[in-house]
């Protein structure tokens, strides 16, 4: 039996109706002191028992639901769900769980709810209000959620099997859109279906709630923190009415921000969040607010022009460092997986997306300089070819925005005309920041065996940009609160730069140099009309001042110290008799540097097309053994030594002389010889 059955039974019981009749009779006719006191005492006793029962019940059972009910306790007016532009709600559901949906517009002038599986296929459509299924009739049903039974609405239900666990998409819409006027109502105001506009314009109330064990109206346990959107578009009809909602913005790195609007007078109220705000065509954030006419919203960065400005499509799949944050209506549930399948319905793009990740604090475990070799052979570590530049290689565990400052005139100061500052997007894992090898005046760093520079910098991570598009007035502004801030990390500071549209810069900063503030930016007079206002917040990882010495060479890699072998032949002239054996030797000079040599390859050649090759460690000697020498093996032998970087020394030569062997044809002077006597024999 449903957990709320006892509530309903008492509400409609004979005892309760008699209590109500008694109270109304006393109001109308006055109290018969003896009889009425006894009856009234019994009535109040029953009511008190019922109140205690409710207290007990709701102490242990909270009514969860997700959707428009999350806004009803905020100050101001109700945000209607706008259907003019496509938007898609997302909900994670695991195996065996139930998705419960409902809305106030279902079956009204073609209003419908569509529920799509994680693979993008349509699972269910709810568009018939004749049975009351998936219809939220009033504020009481909205507040109580999909529990049915006269207290909540009767949900449209989708049971999730194992194969379809993931992120489902729910769309609340009409067959087409109609522009229409309708009255605004307060968040706290009671309502029924007469308040739902009959035109194909907005949705007054909507709900998506996940339950476990059973559907919501069958006693299932209702959950929160499963529903989000990448772009939530709502509407107040006209200006002069305010609202003060709260959203929870979650980042890929697990940073959870509470974003609070105060007395916002938006007319239309689109809210989205990404990692960069507005960007140039080469994905560089501008950290500025702009007029809507100055940028283009687009989902295809490959087609972008470097000289134009763009807002990456908020509902599209993430594109490298361009990450669309997730806007939750309650703090996200920690029982969700780190990734799940999802489909962008409007672009028919099925993909894996991030979901619930624990808070990630940035760490760097690698940072070094690697020169660029135009010949693509490669430079040794800390070696740079003149005027070719190179990369600072960084290995980090999170995405971020890197700022790297180089003190290139070696005076211990940053910001001189000769110094430079480089900004670069970094992705988690191994990434790099490129420096062209020039100073701030455009002059190449000269050839120098030991050029010392000092670097410092910072990496912004956990960054969110809250994008407010065409929000006319914001009387109380917007504030940010990092709910899971690590120790010693500010949790309420944010930035903005509205100078390009005639507004202020945060913290008393100057255009292009926003400073942190906790004071919200407020405006009126339709200042935000047709404008994109960007406000951002981030966490900073500082890169300490560190000196580094590099070798600047004319040609990389072979001009680098210890990159080219120094070939030595210990015995450049050898001689041997025909038929004997000999060993030719070559080696790297033991007194030369081999800092950047891992191996050496010796290539020998000699008379008659002779070739021999072997690869050895830098300190080993190449030994060429020639056996059973003939006169034909005599001559000049050459040898070349080549390092693993392709740097060579040689060819050097070695001369081999082979003497003919003896050929005895006759002996003269034989005979008997006495002991100890001398005798001559000729050959």
XYZ file of C-alpha atoms in Angstrom:
683
model
C 0.000 0.000 0.000
C 1.260 3.489 -0.813
C 2.975 5.320 2.070
C 0.510 8.229 1.740
C -2.579 6.015 1.955
C -3.072 6.777 5.659
C -2.998 10.484 4.929
C -5.671 10.179 2.278
C -7.845 7.892 4.431
C -7.925 10.372 7.304
C -8.415 13.355 4.994
C -11.603 11.812 3.574
C -12.708 9.949 6.739
C -16.071 10.397 8.473
C -14.325 11.661 11.635
C -12.550 14.396 9.756
C -15.723 15.524 7.955
C -17.613 15.572 11.276
C -14.887 17.755 12.813
C -15.189 20.216 9.957
C -19.005 20.277 10.257
C -18.773 20.864 14.025
C -16.382 23.783 13.661
C -18.558 25.387 10.953
C -21.685 24.943 13.150
C -20.010 26.651 16.102
C -18.938 29.515 13.848
C -22.508 29.963 12.625
C -24.660 29.214 15.692
C -22.376 29.680 18.670
C -21.278 27.070 21.198
C -23.520 24.925 23.396
C -21.076 24.943 26.263
C -21.643 21.463 27.641
C -22.161 19.417 24.485
C -19.924 21.316 22.120
C -17.001 21.396 24.541
C -16.978 17.602 24.784
C -17.305 17.116 21.010
C -14.795 19.837 20.235
C -12.285 18.359 22.670
C -12.565 14.987 20.911
C -12.287 16.657 17.528
C -9.160 18.605 18.500
C -7.672 15.457 19.998
C -8.113 13.671 16.665
C -6.653 16.604 14.760
C -3.656 16.768 17.093
C -3.074 13.041 16.661
C -3.231 13.498 12.908
C -0.775 16.417 13.069
C 1.637 14.320 15.125
C 1.239 11.516 12.611
C 2.129 13.879 9.776
C 5.133 15.144 11.707
C 6.301 11.577 12.252
C 5.678 10.651 8.646
C 7.523 13.564 7.079
C 10.342 13.366 9.575
C 11.334 10.101 7.963
C 10.050 10.616 4.437
C 10.929 13.682 2.428
C 8.953 14.227 -0.745
C 11.558 14.555 -3.482
C 10.850 15.749 -6.989
C 12.799 17.686 -9.598
C 11.615 20.393 -11.927
C 9.680 23.614 -11.635
C 8.870 22.812 -7.991
C 12.517 23.622 -7.206
C 11.771 27.287 -7.904
C 8.562 27.763 -5.922
C 10.274 28.679 -2.660
C 12.466 31.342 -4.241
C 11.356 34.982 -4.019
C 9.609 36.612 -6.940
C 7.669 35.395 -9.944
C 7.372 32.005 -11.608
C 9.725 31.174 -14.460
C 7.704 29.548 -17.243
C 9.598 27.044 -19.388
C 10.044 28.707 -22.782
C 9.444 26.627 -25.928
C 10.474 29.174 -28.545
C 13.980 27.730 -28.880
C 14.857 24.030 -28.730
C 16.041 22.857 -25.340
C 16.543 19.411 -23.900
C 16.476 18.289 -20.284
C 18.849 15.521 -19.228
C 18.311 12.915 -16.518
C 20.564 10.083 -15.423
C 18.859 6.790 -14.571
C 20.540 3.515 -13.671
C 19.474 -0.087 -14.252
C 16.095 -0.891 -12.721
C 15.279 2.718 -11.903
C 12.180 4.577 -13.072
C 11.881 7.948 -14.788
C 8.677 9.769 -13.814
C 7.605 12.729 -15.956
C 4.758 15.195 -15.994
C 3.861 18.730 -17.045
C 0.944 21.130 -17.012
C 0.711 21.515 -20.809
C 0.308 17.833 -21.744
C -2.580 17.340 -24.175
C -3.336 21.050 -24.204
C -3.199 22.415 -27.751
C -0.922 19.541 -28.762
C 1.466 19.871 -25.814
C 3.652 16.798 -25.328
C 6.525 15.215 -23.434
C 9.029 13.101 -25.360
C 11.464 10.776 -23.594
C 14.555 9.610 -25.510
C 16.899 6.755 -24.642
C 20.629 7.423 -24.176
C 21.225 6.223 -27.758
C 18.891 8.923 -29.093
C 15.937 6.719 -30.022
C 12.466 7.829 -28.946
C 11.107 5.688 -26.110
C 7.799 7.320 -25.159
C 5.534 10.260 -25.929
C 2.954 11.591 -23.476
C 0.427 13.872 -25.177
C -3.027 12.726 -24.012
C -4.529 14.303 -20.902
C -7.776 12.347 -20.997
C -6.586 9.846 -18.367
C -4.672 12.372 -16.309
C -1.361 10.570 -16.850
C 1.732 12.826 -16.967
C -0.438 15.868 -16.209
C 0.392 18.212 -13.326
C -2.955 19.785 -12.484
C -2.052 22.279 -9.762
C 0.583 23.569 -7.367
C -0.132 20.859 -4.776
C 0.641 18.090 -7.267
C 3.670 20.033 -8.464
C 5.066 20.369 -4.951
C 4.431 16.749 -3.950
C 5.784 15.263 -7.159
C 4.913 11.983 -8.892
C 3.273 10.202 -5.957
C -0.298 10.153 -7.264
C -3.065 9.330 -4.824
C -4.662 12.759 -4.840
C -1.581 14.447 -3.383
C 0.852 14.311 -6.279
C 0.466 13.931 -10.011
C 0.166 10.567 -11.804
C 3.426 10.261 -13.739
C 4.218 9.026 -17.172
C 6.682 6.264 -16.329
C 9.716 4.798 -18.070
C 11.431 1.788 -16.497
C 15.138 1.653 -17.325
C 16.692 -1.701 -18.169
C 20.397 -2.508 -17.954
C 21.033 -1.900 -21.644
C 19.614 1.624 -21.445
C 21.215 2.906 -18.262
C 22.631 6.343 -18.941
C 21.537 9.895 -19.631
C 17.998 10.136 -20.991
C 16.656 13.218 -22.739
C 13.261 14.735 -21.938
C 11.694 17.398 -24.154
C 8.657 19.498 -23.196
C 7.226 21.131 -26.303
C 4.387 21.803 -28.744
C 4.044 20.964 -32.439
C 4.964 24.587 -33.184
C 5.477 27.890 -31.389
C 3.039 30.760 -30.906
C 3.958 34.192 -29.603
C 1.381 35.129 -26.963
C 0.845 37.112 -23.801
C -0.133 35.617 -20.462
C -0.241 36.795 -16.839
C 2.728 36.295 -14.517
C 2.144 34.661 -11.134
C 4.245 34.568 -7.987
C 6.327 31.497 -7.219
C 4.332 30.994 -4.043
C 0.917 31.500 -5.642
C -1.517 28.581 -5.916
C -2.438 27.640 -9.459
C -4.427 25.169 -11.498
C -4.703 24.353 -15.194
C -6.573 27.579 -15.886
C -3.245 29.321 -15.273
C -1.472 27.230 -17.907
C -1.521 29.388 -21.081
C -3.605 27.693 -23.742
C -1.318 28.867 -26.544
C 1.714 26.945 -27.780
C 4.102 29.195 -25.897
C 5.256 28.107 -22.447
C 4.981 25.345 -19.850
C 3.864 26.494 -16.400
C 4.968 23.377 -14.503
C 7.206 20.414 -15.349
C 8.738 17.525 -13.455
C 11.348 14.816 -14.068
C 11.971 12.581 -11.074
C 13.902 9.322 -10.810
C 12.605 6.677 -8.411
C 13.979 3.386 -7.155
C 12.068 0.212 -6.388
C 8.925 1.247 -8.237
C 7.335 4.137 -10.067
C 6.686 7.236 -7.991
C 2.960 6.591 -7.639
C 3.587 2.952 -6.695
C 5.625 3.692 -3.592
C 9.031 4.074 -5.214
C 11.759 5.994 -3.422
C 12.119 9.406 -5.060
C 15.602 10.781 -5.772
C 17.074 14.228 -6.324
C 20.159 15.558 -8.075
C 19.727 13.566 -11.290
C 18.279 16.254 -13.606
C 20.291 18.900 -15.436
C 20.382 21.003 -18.562
C 23.242 22.527 -20.519
C 21.001 25.487 -21.305
C 17.863 26.369 -19.387
C 15.586 28.877 -21.113
C 12.682 30.285 -19.134
C 10.383 33.262 -19.429
C 8.616 35.979 -17.505
C 6.037 37.725 -19.641
C 7.363 41.265 -20.079
C 9.573 43.394 -17.868
C 8.841 44.959 -14.521
C 8.541 41.599 -12.726
C 11.457 39.980 -10.928
C 12.578 36.535 -9.900
C 15.429 35.199 -7.749
C 16.302 31.599 -8.691
C 19.287 29.497 -7.644
C 21.124 27.086 -9.940
C 23.885 24.567 -9.262
C 26.612 24.579 -11.914
C 28.835 21.488 -12.002
C 32.165 21.292 -13.848
C 34.032 18.395 -15.400
C 36.645 18.655 -12.629
C 34.035 18.262 -9.895
C 33.662 21.916 -8.872
C 30.147 22.722 -7.696
C 29.060 26.361 -7.766
C 25.849 27.747 -6.328
C 24.760 30.581 -8.618
C 22.213 32.915 -7.042
C 20.230 35.511 -8.980
C 18.614 38.324 -7.018
C 15.688 40.372 -8.315
C 16.385 39.582 -11.932
C 14.001 41.224 -14.418
C 14.825 39.249 -17.563
C 11.768 38.904 -19.833
C 13.433 35.841 -21.448
C 15.907 34.120 -19.141
C 18.443 31.888 -20.940
C 21.239 30.627 -18.725
C 24.194 28.508 -19.806
C 27.721 27.914 -18.605
C 30.948 26.859 -20.250
C 34.675 26.871 -19.586
C 35.614 29.868 -21.774
C 32.746 32.295 -22.353
C 33.100 34.014 -25.721
C 36.105 32.924 -27.780
C 37.967 33.860 -30.922
C 37.965 31.490 -33.865
C 41.170 29.872 -32.571
C 39.502 29.051 -29.221
C 41.044 31.839 -27.159
C 38.706 33.269 -24.487
C 38.276 37.042 -24.551
C 36.992 37.511 -20.971
C 34.624 40.260 -22.084
C 30.900 40.948 -22.423
C 29.638 41.850 -25.901
C 26.589 42.900 -27.870
C 24.783 39.921 -29.390
C 25.501 41.300 -32.861
C 29.263 40.949 -32.281
C 29.465 37.156 -32.045
C 27.893 34.048 -33.536
C 26.529 31.009 -31.725
C 27.830 27.902 -33.485
C 28.579 24.202 -32.924
C 31.325 23.738 -35.557
C 34.679 25.214 -34.430
C 36.376 23.714 -37.488
C 34.593 26.337 -39.610
C 35.420 29.307 -37.394
C 37.411 32.313 -38.581
C 40.272 33.430 -36.286
C 39.169 37.059 -36.605
C 35.584 36.469 -35.426
C 33.958 35.862 -32.040
C 31.862 32.831 -31.133
C 29.725 31.311 -28.418
C 30.112 27.551 -28.594
C 26.690 25.903 -28.823
C 25.688 25.271 -25.174
C 23.750 22.068 -25.916
C 26.444 20.458 -28.103
C 29.054 17.855 -27.164
C 32.185 19.262 -25.533
C 34.914 20.245 -27.991
C 38.391 19.744 -26.528
C 38.925 22.437 -23.887
C 35.515 23.967 -24.717
C 33.420 22.284 -22.040
C 29.715 22.954 -21.517
C 29.078 22.779 -17.790
C 25.979 21.093 -16.429
C 23.247 23.190 -14.777
C 21.500 21.219 -12.037
C 18.354 22.258 -10.200
C 19.561 20.566 -7.009
C 23.090 19.607 -5.931
C 24.101 16.680 -8.174
C 23.711 13.195 -6.740
C 27.009 11.544 -5.853
C 25.765 8.076 -6.855
C 25.954 8.918 -10.554
C 28.888 7.473 -12.571
C 31.789 9.570 -13.820
C 30.725 9.107 -17.458
C 27.589 7.964 -19.255
C 26.116 7.721 -22.735
C 24.116 10.717 -23.922
C 22.615 11.984 -27.177
C 22.326 15.562 -28.353
C 18.895 15.066 -29.912
C 18.939 18.200 -32.057
C 22.267 17.332 -33.706
C 21.718 13.543 -33.595
C 25.066 13.065 -31.859
C 25.435 10.106 -29.495
C 28.527 10.245 -27.305
C 29.963 9.641 -23.855
C 29.900 12.654 -21.566
C 31.296 13.290 -18.102
C 28.848 13.226 -15.224
C 29.820 13.041 -11.543
C 33.510 13.513 -10.786
C 35.068 14.091 -7.401
C 36.763 17.424 -6.853
C 40.067 17.544 -8.721
C 42.882 19.789 -7.531
C 45.410 20.569 -10.222
C 48.860 19.008 -9.973
C 51.862 19.330 -12.311
C 54.350 16.465 -12.485
C 56.341 17.515 -15.591
C 57.618 20.890 -16.796
C 60.573 21.257 -19.198
C 61.667 23.025 -22.399
C 61.956 21.267 -25.761
C 63.333 23.145 -28.767
C 61.730 23.025 -32.210
C 63.818 21.653 -35.083
C 62.520 22.774 -38.507
C 64.257 19.727 -40.015
C 62.041 17.582 -37.789
C 65.009 15.564 -36.514
C 64.559 16.918 -33.030
C 66.472 19.069 -30.580
C 68.038 17.687 -27.409
C 66.508 18.779 -24.131
C 67.016 22.459 -23.226
C 68.456 23.183 -26.689
C 66.838 25.711 -29.043
C 67.696 26.423 -32.663
C 68.213 30.099 -33.390
C 64.908 31.846 -34.236
C 62.938 28.579 -34.155
C 61.583 28.580 -30.608
C 60.185 25.592 -28.806
C 57.695 24.238 -26.310
C 57.367 24.258 -22.568
C 56.081 20.728 -22.002
C 53.567 20.390 -19.157
C 51.930 17.310 -17.720
C 48.925 18.137 -15.523
C 45.875 16.259 -14.275
C 43.226 18.841 -15.276
C 42.249 21.203 -18.068
C 43.111 24.842 -17.563
C 44.054 28.248 -18.909
C 47.818 28.752 -18.622
C 49.574 32.113 -18.406
C 53.380 31.902 -18.707
C 55.669 34.910 -18.193
C 59.309 34.874 -19.403
C 61.999 37.231 -18.079
C 64.191 37.341 -21.191
C 66.556 40.229 -20.381
C 67.773 38.420 -17.264
C 67.227 41.347 -14.894
C 65.000 39.518 -12.427
C 61.913 41.540 -13.394
C 58.829 40.611 -15.411
C 56.887 42.917 -17.689
C 59.796 44.721 -19.355
C 59.460 45.435 -23.092
C 61.901 42.595 -23.787
C 59.873 40.117 -21.711
C 56.864 38.210 -22.985
C 53.627 36.706 -21.652
C 52.025 33.689 -23.336
C 48.485 32.415 -22.776
C 47.533 28.911 -23.827
C 44.702 26.412 -23.327
C 45.890 23.247 -21.626
C 44.233 19.863 -21.695
C 44.709 17.217 -19.018
C 47.676 14.942 -19.672
C 50.750 16.028 -21.610
C 50.322 19.384 -23.334
C 52.578 22.295 -24.270
C 52.964 26.069 -24.472
C 54.800 27.286 -27.593
C 57.327 30.140 -27.557
C 58.645 31.419 -30.893
C 62.168 32.104 -29.602
C 61.849 35.897 -29.854
C 61.839 38.479 -27.110
C 59.110 41.056 -26.565
C 60.687 43.366 -29.155
C 60.503 40.671 -31.825
C 64.245 39.919 -31.835
C 65.490 36.301 -31.758
C 67.462 35.203 -28.721
C 71.119 35.175 -29.956
C 73.287 32.066 -30.204
C 74.501 31.342 -26.702
C 75.849 28.146 -25.117
C 74.149 29.007 -21.809
C 71.251 31.447 -22.080
C 69.423 31.764 -18.751
C 65.841 32.965 -18.455
C 63.321 32.834 -15.623
C 59.703 31.773 -15.991
C 56.663 32.056 -13.750
C 52.947 31.698 -14.362
C 49.585 30.377 -13.334
C 46.947 27.922 -14.493
C 43.248 28.697 -14.086
C 41.159 25.594 -13.591
C 37.725 24.646 -12.320
C 36.627 27.664 -14.355
C 33.019 28.503 -15.149
C 31.529 31.314 -17.171
C 27.896 32.130 -16.456
C 26.380 33.448 -19.655
C 23.363 35.723 -19.445
C 21.948 36.512 -22.869
C 19.427 39.314 -23.379
C 18.559 39.641 -19.687
C 17.315 43.211 -19.618
C 17.645 44.093 -15.923
C 19.346 42.588 -12.918
C 18.448 44.644 -9.880
C 20.205 42.449 -7.317
C 22.862 40.893 -9.518
C 24.395 37.432 -9.441
C 26.621 35.887 -6.790
C 28.716 32.728 -6.816
C 29.529 30.262 -4.064
C 31.948 27.371 -4.502
C 30.222 24.787 -2.330
C 33.106 22.302 -2.185
C 36.026 24.726 -2.070
C 39.347 23.141 -1.029
C 41.109 24.644 1.996
C 42.555 28.128 1.433
C 40.679 28.542 -1.868
C 38.378 31.620 -2.037
C 34.794 30.478 -2.482
C 32.883 33.675 -3.373
C 35.092 35.800 -5.647
C 34.230 36.315 -9.306
C 35.129 38.514 -12.273
C 33.483 40.477 -15.074
C 34.465 42.998 -17.721
C 31.503 44.839 -19.238
C 33.643 47.731 -20.512
C 33.035 46.988 -24.207
C 29.288 47.520 -23.725
C 29.554 50.573 -21.500
C 29.615 48.820 -18.138
C 32.061 48.427 -15.279
C 34.994 46.097 -14.624
C 34.976 43.949 -11.501
C 37.026 44.885 -8.464
C 37.745 48.381 -9.776
C 39.880 46.918 -12.546
C 40.545 48.392 -15.958
C 39.350 47.119 -19.358
C 41.079 43.827 -20.033
C 42.222 43.554 -16.418
C 39.294 42.385 -14.298
C 39.980 42.015 -10.587
C 38.206 39.701 -8.129
C 35.107 40.892 -6.314
C 32.286 39.496 -4.223
C 29.966 42.426 -4.998
C 27.354 41.596 -7.656
C 27.004 43.759 -10.740
C 23.541 45.309 -10.850
C 21.885 47.144 -13.713
C 18.552 48.515 -14.870
C 17.193 50.628 -17.727
C 17.246 47.568 -20.027
C 21.070 47.664 -20.031
C 21.217 43.926 -20.812
C 18.867 44.058 -23.802
C 20.404 42.238 -26.798
C 23.654 41.820 -24.894
C 25.732 38.904 -23.679
C 26.954 39.452 -20.122
C 29.742 37.138 -19.019
C 30.792 36.572 -15.418
C 33.369 34.012 -14.435
C 35.043 32.338 -11.492
C 38.022 29.992 -11.274
C 40.691 28.431 -9.056
C 44.361 29.305 -9.583
C 47.465 27.106 -9.521
C 50.623 29.224 -9.327
C 53.845 28.283 -11.130
C 56.761 29.558 -9.042
C 59.614 31.646 -10.456
C 62.126 29.168 -11.859
C 65.371 29.811 -13.793
C 66.181 27.598 -16.762
C 69.349 27.547 -18.876
C 69.116 26.616 -22.533
C 71.673 26.309 -25.305
C 70.866 28.408 -28.386
C 72.520 26.906 -31.489
C 72.632 27.689 -35.193
C 71.389 24.283 -36.264
C 69.524 21.845 -34.125
C 70.245 19.172 -33.109
C 73.839 18.715 -34.260
C 75.214 22.048 -33.062
C 74.124 21.260 -29.540
C 76.760 20.363 -26.997
C 77.316 16.637 -26.879
C 75.009 15.888 -29.809
C 77.656 15.158 -32.510
C 80.259 12.371 -32.189
C 84.032 12.979 -32.348
C 85.386 10.070 -34.375
C 88.837 8.685 -33.547
C 90.796 5.874 -35.317
C 93.453 4.609 -32.883
C 95.590 2.923 -35.620
C 95.127 4.694 -38.954
C 97.827 2.568 -40.687
C 97.929 -1.201 -40.392
C 99.945 -3.900 -42.200
C 99.726 -7.677 -42.193
C 100.792 -10.661 -44.229
C 98.637 -12.402 -46.715
C 96.584 -15.133 -45.085
C 96.703 -13.594 -41.631
C 94.004 -11.664 -39.666
C 93.681 -8.039 -38.550
C 91.215 -5.878 -36.512
C 90.334 -2.340 -37.656
C 89.088 -0.059 -34.842
C 87.129 3.212 -34.561
C 85.688 4.958 -31.482
C 84.244 8.168 -30.136
C 86.802 10.439 -28.513
C 86.597 9.531 -24.814
C 87.339 13.144 -23.884
C 84.372 14.566 -25.851
C 80.894 15.221 -24.415
C 78.175 12.730 -25.195
C 75.418 14.476 -23.214
C 72.828 14.095 -25.963
C 74.046 10.851 -27.547
C 72.262 7.632 -26.719
C 73.900 5.445 -29.372
C 76.372 5.581 -32.280
C 76.160 3.754 -35.594
C 79.484 2.991 -37.348
C 79.373 2.529 -41.104
C 82.509 0.909 -42.626
C 83.341 0.574 -46.320
C 86.394 -0.794 -48.117
C 87.868 -2.306 -51.311
C 85.709 -4.462 -53.517
C 82.398 -2.986 -52.267
C 82.969 -4.110 -48.713
C 80.339 -2.758 -46.200
C 79.921 -3.313 -42.474
C 77.598 -1.547 -39.976
C 77.021 -1.813 -36.219
C 75.309 0.289 -33.518
C 76.957 0.655 -30.128
C 76.793 2.639 -26.923
C 78.698 5.959 -27.053
C 81.664 4.596 -25.059
C 82.096 1.344 -26.991
C 84.707 0.722 -29.712
C 83.730 -0.475 -33.164
C 85.929 -3.452 -34.137
C 86.043 -4.737 -37.709
C 87.764 -8.160 -37.884
C 89.216 -9.184 -41.272
C 90.371 -12.809 -41.499
C 92.444 -14.739 -44.106
C 93.728 -11.561 -45.730
C 94.395 -11.443 -49.455
C 96.120 -8.862 -51.545
C 92.654 -7.733 -52.699
C 91.667 -6.717 -49.162
C 94.460 -4.187 -48.987
C 93.582 -0.533 -49.496
C 91.717 2.411 -47.977
C 88.917 1.762 -45.458
C 86.491 4.555 -44.451
C 84.274 4.820 -41.377
C 81.510 7.268 -40.386
C 79.997 7.617 -36.912
C 76.341 8.801 -36.652
C 74.461 9.514 -33.425
C 70.875 8.599 -32.715
C 69.963 12.247 -33.458
C 71.415 11.923 -36.972
C 74.567 13.936 -36.232
C 77.691 12.502 -37.917
C 81.482 12.705 -37.917
C 83.563 11.315 -40.763
C 84.267 9.697 -43.017
C 87.744 9.070 -41.591
C 90.177 6.716 -43.346
C 92.404 3.812 -42.403
C 95.123 2.339 -44.695
C 95.631 -1.431 -44.694
C 98.765 -2.915 -46.315
C 98.883 -6.677 -47.044
C 102.286 -8.282 -47.788
C 102.386 -11.262 -50.154
C 103.086 -14.684 -48.596
C 106.303 -16.897 -49.507
C 106.106 -19.392 -52.445
C 109.097 -21.936 -52.258
C 109.650 -23.755 -55.581
C 113.108 -25.549 -54.950
C 115.846 -26.190 -52.335
C 119.667 -26.357 -53.080
C 122.403 -27.748 -50.779
C 121.060 -30.898 -49.316
C 123.096 -33.898 -48.071
C 124.485 -35.447 -44.893
C 125.560 -33.062 -42.141
C 127.654 -33.835 -39.102
C 126.559 -32.778 -35.651
C 127.555 -29.221 -34.693
C 128.650 -28.505 -38.293
C 127.492 -25.507 -40.381
C 125.690 -25.938 -43.712
C 124.003 -23.601 -46.243
C 120.749 -24.318 -47.968
C 119.277 -21.969 -50.663
C 115.632 -21.620 -51.631
